[in-house]
PDB file of C-alpha atoms in Angstrom:
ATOM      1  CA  UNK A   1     -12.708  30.876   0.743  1.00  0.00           C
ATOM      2  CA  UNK A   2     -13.185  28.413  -1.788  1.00  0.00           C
ATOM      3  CA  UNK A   3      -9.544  28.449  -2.678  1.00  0.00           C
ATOM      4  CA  UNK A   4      -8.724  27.829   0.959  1.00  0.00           C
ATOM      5  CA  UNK A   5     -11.213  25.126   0.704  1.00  0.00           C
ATOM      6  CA  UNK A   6     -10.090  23.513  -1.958  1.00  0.00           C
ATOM      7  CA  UNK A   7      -6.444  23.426  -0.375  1.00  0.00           C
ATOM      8  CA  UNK A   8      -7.619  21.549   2.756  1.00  0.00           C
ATOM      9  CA  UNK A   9      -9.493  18.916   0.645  1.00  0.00           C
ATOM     10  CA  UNK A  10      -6.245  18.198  -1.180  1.00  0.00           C
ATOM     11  CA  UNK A  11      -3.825  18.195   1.821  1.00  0.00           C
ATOM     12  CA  UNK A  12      -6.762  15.932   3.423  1.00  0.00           C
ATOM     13  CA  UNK A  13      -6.885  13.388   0.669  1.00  0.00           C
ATOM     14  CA  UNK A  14      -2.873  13.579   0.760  1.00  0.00           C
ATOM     15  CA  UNK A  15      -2.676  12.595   4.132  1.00  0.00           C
ATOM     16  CA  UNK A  16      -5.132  10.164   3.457  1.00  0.00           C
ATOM     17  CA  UNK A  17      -2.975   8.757   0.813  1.00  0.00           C
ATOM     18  CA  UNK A  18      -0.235   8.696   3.175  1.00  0.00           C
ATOM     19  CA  UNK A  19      -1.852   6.906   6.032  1.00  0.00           C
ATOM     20  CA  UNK A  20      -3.134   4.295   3.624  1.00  0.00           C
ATOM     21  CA  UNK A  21      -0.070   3.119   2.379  1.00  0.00           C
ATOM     22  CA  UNK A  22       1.657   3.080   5.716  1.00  0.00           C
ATOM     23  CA  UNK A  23      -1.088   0.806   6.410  1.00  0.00           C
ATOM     24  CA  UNK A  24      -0.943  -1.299   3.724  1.00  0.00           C
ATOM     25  CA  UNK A  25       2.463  -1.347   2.787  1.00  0.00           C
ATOM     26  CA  UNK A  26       3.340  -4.223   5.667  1.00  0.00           C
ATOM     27  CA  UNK A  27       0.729  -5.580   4.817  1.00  0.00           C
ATOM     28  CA  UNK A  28       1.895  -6.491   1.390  1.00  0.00           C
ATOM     29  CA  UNK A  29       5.463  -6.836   2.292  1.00  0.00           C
ATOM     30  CA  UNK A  30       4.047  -9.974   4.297  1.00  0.00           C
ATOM     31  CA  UNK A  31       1.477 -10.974   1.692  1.00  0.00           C
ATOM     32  CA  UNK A  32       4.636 -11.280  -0.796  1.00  0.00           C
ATOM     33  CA  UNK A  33       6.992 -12.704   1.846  1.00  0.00           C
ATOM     34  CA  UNK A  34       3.890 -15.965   1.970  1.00  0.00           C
ATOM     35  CA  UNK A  35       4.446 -16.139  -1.492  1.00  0.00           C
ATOM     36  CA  UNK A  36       7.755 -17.162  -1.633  1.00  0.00           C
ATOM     37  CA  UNK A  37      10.225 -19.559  -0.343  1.00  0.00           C
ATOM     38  CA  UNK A  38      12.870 -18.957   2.545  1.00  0.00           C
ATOM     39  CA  UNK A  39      15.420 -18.551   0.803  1.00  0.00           C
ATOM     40  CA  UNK A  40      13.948 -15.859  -1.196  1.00  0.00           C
ATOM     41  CA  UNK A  41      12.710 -14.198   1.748  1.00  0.00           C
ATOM     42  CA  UNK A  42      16.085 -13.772   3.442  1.00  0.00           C
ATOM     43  CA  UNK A  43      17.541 -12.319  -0.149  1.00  0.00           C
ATOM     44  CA  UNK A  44      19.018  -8.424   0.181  1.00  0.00           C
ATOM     45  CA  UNK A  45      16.840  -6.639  -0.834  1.00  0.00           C
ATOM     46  CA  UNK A  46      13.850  -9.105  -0.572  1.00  0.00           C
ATOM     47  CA  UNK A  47      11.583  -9.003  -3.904  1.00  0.00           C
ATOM     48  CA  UNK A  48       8.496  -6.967  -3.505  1.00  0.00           C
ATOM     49  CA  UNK A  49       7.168  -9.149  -6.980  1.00  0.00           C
ATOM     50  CA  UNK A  50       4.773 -11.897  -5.702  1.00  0.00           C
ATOM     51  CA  UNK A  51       6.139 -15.398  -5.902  1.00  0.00           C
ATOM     52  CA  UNK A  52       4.704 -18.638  -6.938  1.00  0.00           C
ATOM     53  CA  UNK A  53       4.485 -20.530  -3.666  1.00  0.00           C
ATOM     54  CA  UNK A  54       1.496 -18.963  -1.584  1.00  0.00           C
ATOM     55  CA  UNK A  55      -0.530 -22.379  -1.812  1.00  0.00           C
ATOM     56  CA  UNK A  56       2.517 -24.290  -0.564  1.00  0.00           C
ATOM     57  CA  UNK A  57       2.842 -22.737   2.277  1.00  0.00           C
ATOM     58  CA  UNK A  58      -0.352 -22.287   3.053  1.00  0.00           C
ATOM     59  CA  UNK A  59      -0.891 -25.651   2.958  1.00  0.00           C
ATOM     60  CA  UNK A  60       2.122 -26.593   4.836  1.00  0.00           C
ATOM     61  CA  UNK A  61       1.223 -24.661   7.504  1.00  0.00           C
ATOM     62  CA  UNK A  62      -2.624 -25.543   8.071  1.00  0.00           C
ATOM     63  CA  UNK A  63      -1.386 -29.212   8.490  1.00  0.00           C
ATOM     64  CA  UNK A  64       1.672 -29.532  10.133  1.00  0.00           C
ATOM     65  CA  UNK A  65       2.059 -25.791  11.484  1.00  0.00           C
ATOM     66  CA  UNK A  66       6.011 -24.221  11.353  1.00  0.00           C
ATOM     67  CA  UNK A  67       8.906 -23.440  12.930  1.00  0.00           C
ATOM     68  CA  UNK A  68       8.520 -25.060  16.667  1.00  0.00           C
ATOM     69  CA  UNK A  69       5.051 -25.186  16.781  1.00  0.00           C
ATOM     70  CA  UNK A  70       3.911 -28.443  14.717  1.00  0.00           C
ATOM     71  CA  UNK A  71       0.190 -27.640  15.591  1.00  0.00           C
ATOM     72  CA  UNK A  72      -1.397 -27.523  12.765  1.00  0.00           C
ATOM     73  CA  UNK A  73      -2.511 -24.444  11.971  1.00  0.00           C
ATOM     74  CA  UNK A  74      -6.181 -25.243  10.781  1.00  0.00           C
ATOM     75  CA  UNK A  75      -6.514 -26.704  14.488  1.00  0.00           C
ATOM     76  CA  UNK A  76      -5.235 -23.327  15.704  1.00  0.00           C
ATOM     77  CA  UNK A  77      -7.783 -21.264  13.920  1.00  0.00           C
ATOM     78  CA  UNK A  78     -10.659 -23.882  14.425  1.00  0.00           C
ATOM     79  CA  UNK A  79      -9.767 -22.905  18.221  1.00  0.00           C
ATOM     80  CA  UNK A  80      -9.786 -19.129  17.793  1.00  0.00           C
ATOM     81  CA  UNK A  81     -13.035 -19.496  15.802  1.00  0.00           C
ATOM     82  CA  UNK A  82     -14.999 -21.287  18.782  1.00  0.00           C
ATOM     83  CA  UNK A  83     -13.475 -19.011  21.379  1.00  0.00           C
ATOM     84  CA  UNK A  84     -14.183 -15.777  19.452  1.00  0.00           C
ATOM     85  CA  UNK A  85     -18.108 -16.810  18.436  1.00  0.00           C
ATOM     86  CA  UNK A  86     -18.597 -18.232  22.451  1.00  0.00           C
ATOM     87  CA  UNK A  87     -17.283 -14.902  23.857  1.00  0.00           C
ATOM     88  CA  UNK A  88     -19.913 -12.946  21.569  1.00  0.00           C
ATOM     89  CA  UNK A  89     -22.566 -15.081  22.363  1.00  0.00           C
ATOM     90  CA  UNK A  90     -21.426 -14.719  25.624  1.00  0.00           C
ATOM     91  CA  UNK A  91     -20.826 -11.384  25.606  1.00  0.00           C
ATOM     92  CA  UNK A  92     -23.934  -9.897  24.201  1.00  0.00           C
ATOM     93  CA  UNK A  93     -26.677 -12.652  25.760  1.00  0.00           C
ATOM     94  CA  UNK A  94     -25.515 -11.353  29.239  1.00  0.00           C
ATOM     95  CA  UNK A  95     -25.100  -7.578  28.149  1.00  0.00           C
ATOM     96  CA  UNK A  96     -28.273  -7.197  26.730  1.00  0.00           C
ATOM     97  CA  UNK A  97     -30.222  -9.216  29.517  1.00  0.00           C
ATOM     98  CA  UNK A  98     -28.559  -6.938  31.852  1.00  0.00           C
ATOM     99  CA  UNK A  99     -28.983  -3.639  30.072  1.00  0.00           C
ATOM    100  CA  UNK A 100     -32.813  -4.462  30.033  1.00  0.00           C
ATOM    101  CA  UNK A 101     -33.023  -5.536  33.791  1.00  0.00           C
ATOM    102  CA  UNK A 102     -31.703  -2.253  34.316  1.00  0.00           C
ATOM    103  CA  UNK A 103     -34.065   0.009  31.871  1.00  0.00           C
ATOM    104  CA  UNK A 104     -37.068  -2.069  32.513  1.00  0.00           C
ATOM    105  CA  UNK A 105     -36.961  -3.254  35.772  1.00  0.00           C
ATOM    106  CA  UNK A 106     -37.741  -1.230  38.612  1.00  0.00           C
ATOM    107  CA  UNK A 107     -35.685  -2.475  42.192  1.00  0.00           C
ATOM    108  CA  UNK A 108     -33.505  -0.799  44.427  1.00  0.00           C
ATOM    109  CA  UNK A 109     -30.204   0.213  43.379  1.00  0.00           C
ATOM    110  CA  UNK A 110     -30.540  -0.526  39.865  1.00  0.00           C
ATOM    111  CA  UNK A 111     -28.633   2.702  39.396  1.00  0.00           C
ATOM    112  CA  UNK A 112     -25.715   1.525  41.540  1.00  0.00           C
ATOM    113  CA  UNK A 113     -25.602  -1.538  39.953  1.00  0.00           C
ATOM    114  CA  UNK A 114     -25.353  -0.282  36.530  1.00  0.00           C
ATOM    115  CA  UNK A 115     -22.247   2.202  37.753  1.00  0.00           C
ATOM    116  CA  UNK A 116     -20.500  -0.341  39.557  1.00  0.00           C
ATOM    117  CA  UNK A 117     -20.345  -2.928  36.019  1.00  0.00           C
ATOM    118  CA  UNK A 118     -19.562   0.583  34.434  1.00  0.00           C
ATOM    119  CA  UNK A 119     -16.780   1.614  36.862  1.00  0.00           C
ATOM    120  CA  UNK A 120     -14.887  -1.728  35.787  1.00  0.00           C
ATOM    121  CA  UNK A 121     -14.068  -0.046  33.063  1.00  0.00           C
ATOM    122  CA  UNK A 122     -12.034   2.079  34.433  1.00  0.00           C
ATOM    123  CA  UNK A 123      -9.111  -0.759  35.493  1.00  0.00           C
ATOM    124  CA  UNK A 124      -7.204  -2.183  33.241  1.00  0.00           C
ATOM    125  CA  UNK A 125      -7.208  -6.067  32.646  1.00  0.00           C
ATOM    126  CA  UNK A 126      -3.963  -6.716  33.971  1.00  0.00           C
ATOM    127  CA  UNK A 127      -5.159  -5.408  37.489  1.00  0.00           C
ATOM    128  CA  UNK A 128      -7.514  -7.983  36.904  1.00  0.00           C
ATOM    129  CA  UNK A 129      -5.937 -10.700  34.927  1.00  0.00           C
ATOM    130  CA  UNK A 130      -3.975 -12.565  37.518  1.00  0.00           C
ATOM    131  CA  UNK A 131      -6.933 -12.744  40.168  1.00  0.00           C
ATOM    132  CA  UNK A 132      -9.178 -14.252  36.983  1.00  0.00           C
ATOM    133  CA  UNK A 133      -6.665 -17.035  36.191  1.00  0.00           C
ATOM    134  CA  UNK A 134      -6.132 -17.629  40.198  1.00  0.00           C
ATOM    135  CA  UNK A 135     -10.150 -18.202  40.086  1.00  0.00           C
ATOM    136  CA  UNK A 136      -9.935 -20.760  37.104  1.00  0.00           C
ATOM    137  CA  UNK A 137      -7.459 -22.206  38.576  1.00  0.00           C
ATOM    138  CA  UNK A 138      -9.124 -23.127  41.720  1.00  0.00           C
ATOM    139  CA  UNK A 139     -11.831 -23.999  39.628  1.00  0.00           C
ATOM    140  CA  UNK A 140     -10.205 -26.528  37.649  1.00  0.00           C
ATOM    141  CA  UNK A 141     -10.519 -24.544  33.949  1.00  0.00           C
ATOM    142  CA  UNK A 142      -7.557 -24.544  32.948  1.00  0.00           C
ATOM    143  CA  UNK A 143      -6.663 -25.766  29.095  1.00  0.00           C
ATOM    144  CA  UNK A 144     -10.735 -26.068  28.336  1.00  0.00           C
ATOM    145  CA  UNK A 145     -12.385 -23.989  26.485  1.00  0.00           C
ATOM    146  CA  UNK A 146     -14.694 -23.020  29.297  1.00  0.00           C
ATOM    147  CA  UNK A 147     -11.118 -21.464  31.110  1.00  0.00           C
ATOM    148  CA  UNK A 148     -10.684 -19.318  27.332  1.00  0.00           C
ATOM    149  CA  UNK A 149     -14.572 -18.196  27.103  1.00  0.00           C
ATOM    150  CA  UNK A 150     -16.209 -17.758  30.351  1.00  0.00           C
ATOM    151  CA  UNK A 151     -13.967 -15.005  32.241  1.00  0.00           C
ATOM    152  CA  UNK A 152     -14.129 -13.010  29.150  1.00  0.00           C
ATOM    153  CA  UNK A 153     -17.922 -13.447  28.670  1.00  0.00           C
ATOM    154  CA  UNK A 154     -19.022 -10.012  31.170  1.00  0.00           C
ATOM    155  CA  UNK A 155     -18.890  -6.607  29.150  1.00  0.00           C
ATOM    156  CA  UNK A 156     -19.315  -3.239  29.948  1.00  0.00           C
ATOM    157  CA  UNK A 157     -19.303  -1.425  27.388  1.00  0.00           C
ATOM    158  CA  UNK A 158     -21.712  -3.852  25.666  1.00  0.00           C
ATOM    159  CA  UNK A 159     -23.952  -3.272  29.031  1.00  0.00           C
ATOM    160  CA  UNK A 160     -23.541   0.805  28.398  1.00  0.00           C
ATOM    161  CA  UNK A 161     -24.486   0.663  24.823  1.00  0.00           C
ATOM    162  CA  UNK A 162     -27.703  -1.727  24.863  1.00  0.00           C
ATOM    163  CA  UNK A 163     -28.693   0.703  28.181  1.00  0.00           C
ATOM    164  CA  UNK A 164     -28.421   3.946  26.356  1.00  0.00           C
ATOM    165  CA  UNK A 165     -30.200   2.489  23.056  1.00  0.00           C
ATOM    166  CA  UNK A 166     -33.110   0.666  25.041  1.00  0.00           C
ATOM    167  CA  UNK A 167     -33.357   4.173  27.041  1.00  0.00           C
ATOM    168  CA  UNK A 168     -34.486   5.509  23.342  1.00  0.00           C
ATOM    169  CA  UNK A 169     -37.083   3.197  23.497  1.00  0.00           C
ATOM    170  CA  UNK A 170     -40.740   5.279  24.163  1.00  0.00           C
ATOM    171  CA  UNK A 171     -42.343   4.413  27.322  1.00  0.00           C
ATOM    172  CA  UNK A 172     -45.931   3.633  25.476  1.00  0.00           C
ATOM    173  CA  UNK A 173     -44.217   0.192  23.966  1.00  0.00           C
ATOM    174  CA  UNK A 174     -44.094  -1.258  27.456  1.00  0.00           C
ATOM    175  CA  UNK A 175     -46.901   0.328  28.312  1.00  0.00           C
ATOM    176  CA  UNK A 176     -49.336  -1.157  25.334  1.00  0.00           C
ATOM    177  CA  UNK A 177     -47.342  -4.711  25.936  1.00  0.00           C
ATOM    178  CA  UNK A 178     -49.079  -4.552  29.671  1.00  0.00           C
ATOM    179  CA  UNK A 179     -52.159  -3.709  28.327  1.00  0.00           C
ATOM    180  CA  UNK A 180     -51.987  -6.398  25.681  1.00  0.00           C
ATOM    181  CA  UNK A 181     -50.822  -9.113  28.744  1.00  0.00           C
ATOM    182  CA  UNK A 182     -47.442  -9.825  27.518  1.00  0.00           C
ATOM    183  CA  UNK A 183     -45.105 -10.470  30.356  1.00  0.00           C
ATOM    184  CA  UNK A 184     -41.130  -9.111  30.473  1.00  0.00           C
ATOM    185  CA  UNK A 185     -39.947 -11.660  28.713  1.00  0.00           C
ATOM    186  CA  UNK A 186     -42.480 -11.664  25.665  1.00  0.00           C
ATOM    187  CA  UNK A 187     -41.800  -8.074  25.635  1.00  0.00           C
ATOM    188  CA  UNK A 188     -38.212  -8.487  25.258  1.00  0.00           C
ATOM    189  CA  UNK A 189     -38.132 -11.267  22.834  1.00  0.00           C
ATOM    190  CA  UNK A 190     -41.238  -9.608  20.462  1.00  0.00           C
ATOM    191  CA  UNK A 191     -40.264  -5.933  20.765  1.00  0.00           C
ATOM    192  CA  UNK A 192     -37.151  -4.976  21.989  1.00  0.00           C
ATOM    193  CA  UNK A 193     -35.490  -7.980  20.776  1.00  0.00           C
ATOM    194  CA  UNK A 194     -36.423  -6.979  17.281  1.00  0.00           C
ATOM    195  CA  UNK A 195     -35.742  -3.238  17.398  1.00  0.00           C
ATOM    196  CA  UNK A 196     -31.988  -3.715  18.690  1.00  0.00           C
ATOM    197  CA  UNK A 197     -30.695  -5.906  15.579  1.00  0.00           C
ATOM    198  CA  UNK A 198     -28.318  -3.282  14.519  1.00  0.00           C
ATOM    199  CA  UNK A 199     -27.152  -2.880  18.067  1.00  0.00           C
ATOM    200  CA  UNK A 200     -26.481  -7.025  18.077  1.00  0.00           C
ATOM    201  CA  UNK A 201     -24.682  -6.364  14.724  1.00  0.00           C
ATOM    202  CA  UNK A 202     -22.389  -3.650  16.128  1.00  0.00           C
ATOM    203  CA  UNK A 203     -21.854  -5.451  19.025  1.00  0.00           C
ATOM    204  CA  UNK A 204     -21.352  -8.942  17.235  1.00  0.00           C
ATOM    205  CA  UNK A 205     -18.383  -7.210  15.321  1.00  0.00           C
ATOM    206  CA  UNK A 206     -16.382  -5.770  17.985  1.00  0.00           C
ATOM    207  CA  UNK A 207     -16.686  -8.711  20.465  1.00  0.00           C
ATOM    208  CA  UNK A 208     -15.560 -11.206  17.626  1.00  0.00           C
ATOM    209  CA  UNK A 209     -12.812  -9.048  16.832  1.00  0.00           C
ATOM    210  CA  UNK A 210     -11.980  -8.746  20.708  1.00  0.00           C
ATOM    211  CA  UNK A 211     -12.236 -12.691  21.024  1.00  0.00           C
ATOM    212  CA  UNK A 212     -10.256 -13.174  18.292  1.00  0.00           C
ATOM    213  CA  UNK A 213      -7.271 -10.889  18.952  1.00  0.00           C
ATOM    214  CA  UNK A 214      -6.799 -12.147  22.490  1.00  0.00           C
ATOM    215  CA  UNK A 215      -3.239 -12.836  23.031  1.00  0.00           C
ATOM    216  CA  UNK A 216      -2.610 -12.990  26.706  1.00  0.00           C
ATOM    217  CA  UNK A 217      -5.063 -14.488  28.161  1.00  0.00           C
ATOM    218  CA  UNK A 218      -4.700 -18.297  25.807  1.00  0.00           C
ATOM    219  CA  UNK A 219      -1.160 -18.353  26.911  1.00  0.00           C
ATOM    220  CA  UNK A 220      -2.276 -17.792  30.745  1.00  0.00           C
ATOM    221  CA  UNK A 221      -4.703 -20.502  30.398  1.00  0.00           C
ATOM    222  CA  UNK A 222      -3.325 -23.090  27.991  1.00  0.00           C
ATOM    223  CA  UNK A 223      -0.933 -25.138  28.244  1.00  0.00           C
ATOM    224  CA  UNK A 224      -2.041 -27.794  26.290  1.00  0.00           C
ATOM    225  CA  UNK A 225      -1.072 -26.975  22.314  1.00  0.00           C
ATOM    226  CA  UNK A 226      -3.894 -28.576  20.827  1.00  0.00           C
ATOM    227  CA  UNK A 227      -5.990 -25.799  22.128  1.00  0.00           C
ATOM    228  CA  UNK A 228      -3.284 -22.996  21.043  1.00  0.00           C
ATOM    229  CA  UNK A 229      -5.488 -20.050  19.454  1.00  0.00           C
ATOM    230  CA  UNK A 230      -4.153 -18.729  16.235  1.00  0.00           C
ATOM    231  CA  UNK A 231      -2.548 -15.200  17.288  1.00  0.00           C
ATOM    232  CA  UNK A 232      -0.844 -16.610  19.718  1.00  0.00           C
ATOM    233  CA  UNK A 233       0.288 -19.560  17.632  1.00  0.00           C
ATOM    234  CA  UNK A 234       2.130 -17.274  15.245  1.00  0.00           C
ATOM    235  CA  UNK A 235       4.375 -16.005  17.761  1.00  0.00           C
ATOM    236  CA  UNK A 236       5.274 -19.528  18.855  1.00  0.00           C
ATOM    237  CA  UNK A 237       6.085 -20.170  15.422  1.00  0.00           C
ATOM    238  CA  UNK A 238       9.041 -17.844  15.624  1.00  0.00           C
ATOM    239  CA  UNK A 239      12.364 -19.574  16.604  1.00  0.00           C
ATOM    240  CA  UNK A 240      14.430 -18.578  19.205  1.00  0.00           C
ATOM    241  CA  UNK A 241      18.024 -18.388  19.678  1.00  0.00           C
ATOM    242  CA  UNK A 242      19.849 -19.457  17.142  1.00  0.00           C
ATOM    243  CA  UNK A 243      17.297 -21.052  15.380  1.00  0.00           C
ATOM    244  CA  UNK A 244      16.022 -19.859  11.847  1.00  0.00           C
ATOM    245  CA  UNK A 245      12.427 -18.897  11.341  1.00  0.00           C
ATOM    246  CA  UNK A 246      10.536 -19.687   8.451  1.00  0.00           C
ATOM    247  CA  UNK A 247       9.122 -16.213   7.748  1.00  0.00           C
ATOM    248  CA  UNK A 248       7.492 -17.197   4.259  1.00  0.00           C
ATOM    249  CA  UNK A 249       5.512 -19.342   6.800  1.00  0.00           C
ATOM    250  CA  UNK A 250       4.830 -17.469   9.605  1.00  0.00           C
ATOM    251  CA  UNK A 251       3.628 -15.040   6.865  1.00  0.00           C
ATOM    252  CA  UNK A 252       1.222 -17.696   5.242  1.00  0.00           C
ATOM    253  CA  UNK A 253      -0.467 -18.162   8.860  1.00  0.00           C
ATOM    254  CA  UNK A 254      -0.490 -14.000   9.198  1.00  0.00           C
ATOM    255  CA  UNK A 255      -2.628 -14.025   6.074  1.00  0.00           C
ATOM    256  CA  UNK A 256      -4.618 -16.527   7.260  1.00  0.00           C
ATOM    257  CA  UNK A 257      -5.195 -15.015  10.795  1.00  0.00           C
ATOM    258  CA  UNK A 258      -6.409 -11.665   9.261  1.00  0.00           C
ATOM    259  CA  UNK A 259      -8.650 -13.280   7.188  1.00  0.00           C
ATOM    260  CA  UNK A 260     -12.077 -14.372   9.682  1.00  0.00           C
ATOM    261  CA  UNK A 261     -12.294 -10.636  11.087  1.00  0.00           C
ATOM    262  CA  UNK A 262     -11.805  -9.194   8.021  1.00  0.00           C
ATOM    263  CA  UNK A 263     -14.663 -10.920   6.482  1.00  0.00           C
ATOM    264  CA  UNK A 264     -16.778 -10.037   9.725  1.00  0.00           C
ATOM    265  CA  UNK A 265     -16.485  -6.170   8.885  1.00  0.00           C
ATOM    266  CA  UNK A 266     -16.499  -6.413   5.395  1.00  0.00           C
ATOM    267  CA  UNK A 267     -19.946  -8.707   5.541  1.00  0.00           C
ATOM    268  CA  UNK A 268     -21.206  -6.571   8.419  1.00  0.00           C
ATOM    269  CA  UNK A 269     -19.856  -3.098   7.613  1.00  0.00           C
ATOM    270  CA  UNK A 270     -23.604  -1.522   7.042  1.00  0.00           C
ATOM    271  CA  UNK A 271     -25.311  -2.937  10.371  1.00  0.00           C
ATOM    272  CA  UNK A 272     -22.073  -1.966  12.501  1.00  0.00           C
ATOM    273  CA  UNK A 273     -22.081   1.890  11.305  1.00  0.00           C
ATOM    274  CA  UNK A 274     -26.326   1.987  11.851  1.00  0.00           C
ATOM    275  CA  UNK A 275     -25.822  -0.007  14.977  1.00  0.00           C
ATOM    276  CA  UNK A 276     -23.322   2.349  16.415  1.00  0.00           C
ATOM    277  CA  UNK A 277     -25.305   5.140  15.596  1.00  0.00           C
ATOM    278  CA  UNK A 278     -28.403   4.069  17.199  1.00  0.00           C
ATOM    279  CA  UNK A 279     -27.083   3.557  20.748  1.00  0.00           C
ATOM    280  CA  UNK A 280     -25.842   6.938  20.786  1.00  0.00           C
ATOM    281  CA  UNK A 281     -29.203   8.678  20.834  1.00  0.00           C
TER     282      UNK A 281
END
């Protein structure tokens, strides 16, 4: 047994191995493709040795953008920033409002309402996208940032997680905040509020990740390129036709992209794992 054991902690960390590199392999393929020039890029076999002209391009690109978009890319990532932190706030002020209407409130078909937010789940956004961006249309939203933030704002899965952690919650805390005279909202804010930070943590992460990896919905919405989100600015960096792209730049603003959500996990790694946990109970 403990030679069979052993075994199956070696083949484990081998495949581990494995799916690491395939992983980050790419990754540094691009990070060494940023550090070079284009003409160096388009060499065969293309150097896997880092080059000398990282800050170049990364400086070419966060001012005057490449290939044919000449957004600057600083502008594009200032955008992606302010969508991605409005859709979390968004995201978990209305989730977490709703999730306690739902535990702590007592009206008819509170049940029903929570099912029907969770049976949206089940479609898939483009059964839904084209309706939303026929609303903002009609409602004059288009290139604003209130068109990029506010269809994306409703969540639930956010809703189902703050429900089932706030359901873990004993019945006595409401119960001594009556007694004590503190109304729903003082509740909320001085007890619940509190007791859910690693659930806000959890959630914080994978709505800023969400908000920053849209793709689909900016190009629906904007037109206008000095609102152009940073994902989606890369691929309009690539030239079409017979056009050359500049790779060691598109690279550059790759790096540059991955680098805001990466930070968010890294920074946040503890509280997402404990807050993940906790609404599972």
């Amino acid at each position: 047994m403990i030679e069979n054991r052993r075994g199956l902690d070696i083949f484990s960390h081998v495949m581990l191995i494995v799916g690491i590199l395939a992983v980050l392999f790419p990754l540094y393929v691009g990070f060494v493709a940023a550090t070079l020039d284009n003409q160096e890029v388009f060499q065969a076999p293309m150097t896997l040795i880092p080059g000398s002209h990282l800050w170049e391009n990364l400086r070419y690109i966060w001012l005057h953008g490449a290939g044919n978009n000449t957004t600057p890319f600083g502008l594009m990532l200032l955008n992606s920033f302010v969508m991605a932190l409005a859709i979390t706030v968004g995201k978990i002020t209305v989730s977490i409002l709703s999730a306690y209407a739902i535990v702590y409130f007592r009206f008819p078909l509170r049940n029903l309402f929570f099912w029907m937010i969770f049976l949206t789940l089940m479609l898939p956004v483009e059964v839904r996208i084209f309706p939303t961006v026929e609303v903002i249309a009609r409602l004059d939203m288009m290139d604003s940032y209130t068109g990029l933030t506010l269809p994306l704002m409703a969540s639930a899965t956010a809703t189902f997680l703050f429900r089932q952690f706030f359901m873990t919650l004993p019945d006595e805390l409401m119960e001594a905040a009556r007694i004590d005279g503190a109304s729903p909202m003082r509740f909320f804010f001085d007890m619940v509020l509190p007791l859910s930070k690693t659930n806000l943590a959890a959630l914080f992460v994978i709505t800023f990740i969400y908000g920053w990896n849209q793709y689909l919905w900016p190009l629906l919405i904007v037109s206008d390129a000095s609102l152009g989100t940073a994902v989606a600015g890369i691929k309009s960096m690539i030239a079409s036709g017979d056009g050359a792209t500049q790779w060691n730049q598109v690279m550059a603003a790759m790096l540059l992209t991955m680098l805001p959500p990466l930070l968010v996990v890294l920074l946040m790694q503890r509280w997402f794992v404990r807050g993940l946990v906790d609404s599972e109970k």
